[in-house]
Every structure is written in structure tokens, then in C-alpha cells.
XYZ file of C-alpha atoms in Angstrom:
88
model
C 66.425 83.398 -1.006
C 67.539 80.677 1.373
C 65.510 78.055 -0.503
C 67.104 79.136 -3.788
C 70.571 78.916 -2.191
C 69.790 75.415 -0.896
C 68.477 74.311 -4.295
C 71.627 75.626 -6.008
C 73.851 73.893 -3.447
C 72.025 70.572 -3.965
C 72.399 70.910 -7.741
C 76.060 71.943 -7.478
C 75.391 75.350 -9.054
C 76.307 78.874 -8.011
C 73.337 80.908 -6.773
C 72.206 83.873 -8.870
C 74.021 87.152 -8.206
C 70.753 88.931 -7.386
C 67.578 87.425 -5.936
C 64.564 89.728 -5.947
C 60.948 88.558 -5.764
C 58.331 90.196 -7.955
C 55.951 92.318 -5.913
C 56.043 92.869 -2.154
C 59.275 93.114 -0.225
C 62.797 91.774 -0.513
C 65.954 91.681 1.582
C 69.243 92.559 -0.071
C 72.313 91.214 1.674
C 75.708 92.901 1.649
C 78.737 90.606 1.774
C 82.399 91.535 2.151
C 85.181 88.942 2.124
C 82.649 86.074 2.412
C 80.964 87.602 5.473
C 77.482 89.098 5.584
C 77.891 92.646 6.830
C 74.515 94.210 6.093
C 70.859 93.755 5.216
C 68.562 96.131 3.388
C 64.785 95.690 3.203
C 63.235 97.194 0.079
C 59.870 97.234 -1.615
C 59.771 95.325 -4.890
C 56.561 96.860 -6.140
C 57.544 99.061 -9.065
C 56.957 102.731 -8.442
C 56.432 105.493 -10.993
C 58.953 106.220 -13.725
C 61.775 108.560 -12.796
C 62.940 110.613 -15.820
C 66.055 112.038 -14.052
C 67.179 108.519 -13.126
C 66.474 107.250 -16.656
C 68.530 110.133 -18.124
C 71.455 109.302 -15.826
C 71.290 105.622 -16.810
C 71.310 106.610 -20.483
C 74.431 108.745 -19.898
C 76.231 106.035 -17.935
C 75.478 103.169 -20.290
C 75.802 104.939 -23.615
C 72.232 105.296 -24.771
C 71.036 101.721 -24.379
C 67.400 101.786 -25.423
C 64.443 100.294 -23.621
C 65.566 100.959 -20.059
C 62.587 101.654 -17.820
C 63.893 102.786 -14.443
C 61.430 102.979 -11.599
C 61.516 103.802 -7.938
C 61.397 101.624 -4.841
C 61.362 102.306 -1.124
C 63.996 101.337 1.419
C 62.134 99.865 4.383
C 65.136 99.332 6.653
C 68.935 99.232 6.539
C 71.294 97.466 8.911
C 75.086 97.339 8.668
C 77.159 95.468 11.235
C 78.822 98.016 13.569
C 82.462 97.217 12.643
C 81.695 98.021 8.976
C 79.846 101.303 9.406
C 81.518 104.477 8.051
C 84.092 102.481 6.072
C 83.032 103.535 2.584
C 82.302 99.977 1.447
């Protein structure tokens, strides 16, 4: 992710909203008011299909076809202490 951010900065472009490698593990970063307040390690290996999740997605997004929701595992979560229990 840091290499992609550097490449975007050198090219004068905004980095992608979401960076997630295919297969393995990824770190999601939580930012609030331009400050990183949390990190979440997740698996990026696609798990089995989840029919209840797919049904909820269909309800929320009005029956968009072709959505294949899967599962992933949260490996760790860390939120900076001042931002815990704030409902962010």
C-alpha cells in the first residue's frame, strides 16, 4: 500500500480509495479527519459463499445481479485509544 501511495504521489494522482491484494493478507487503515486512527488485518483469500449476506446485499442495493459475496477473516484489529467507543 505504501508503494502505491508513493507511486500516486510521484505521478500527482490520488491513491485508490481501497487497496486490497489478491490472496493472503491485507491491512485496512481507518482514517478520521486526516489522521490514521485504526488498523485491521484481514485475510484476502476468498472464503465460501454466504447466502444470508448475499440476500442482504440484494435487499440493500435493489437486486443488482452478479454479486458474489464471500467471507474473510479478521486477523487483528487496533483502534487508537482516544477513538475507542466513539461510534465512528
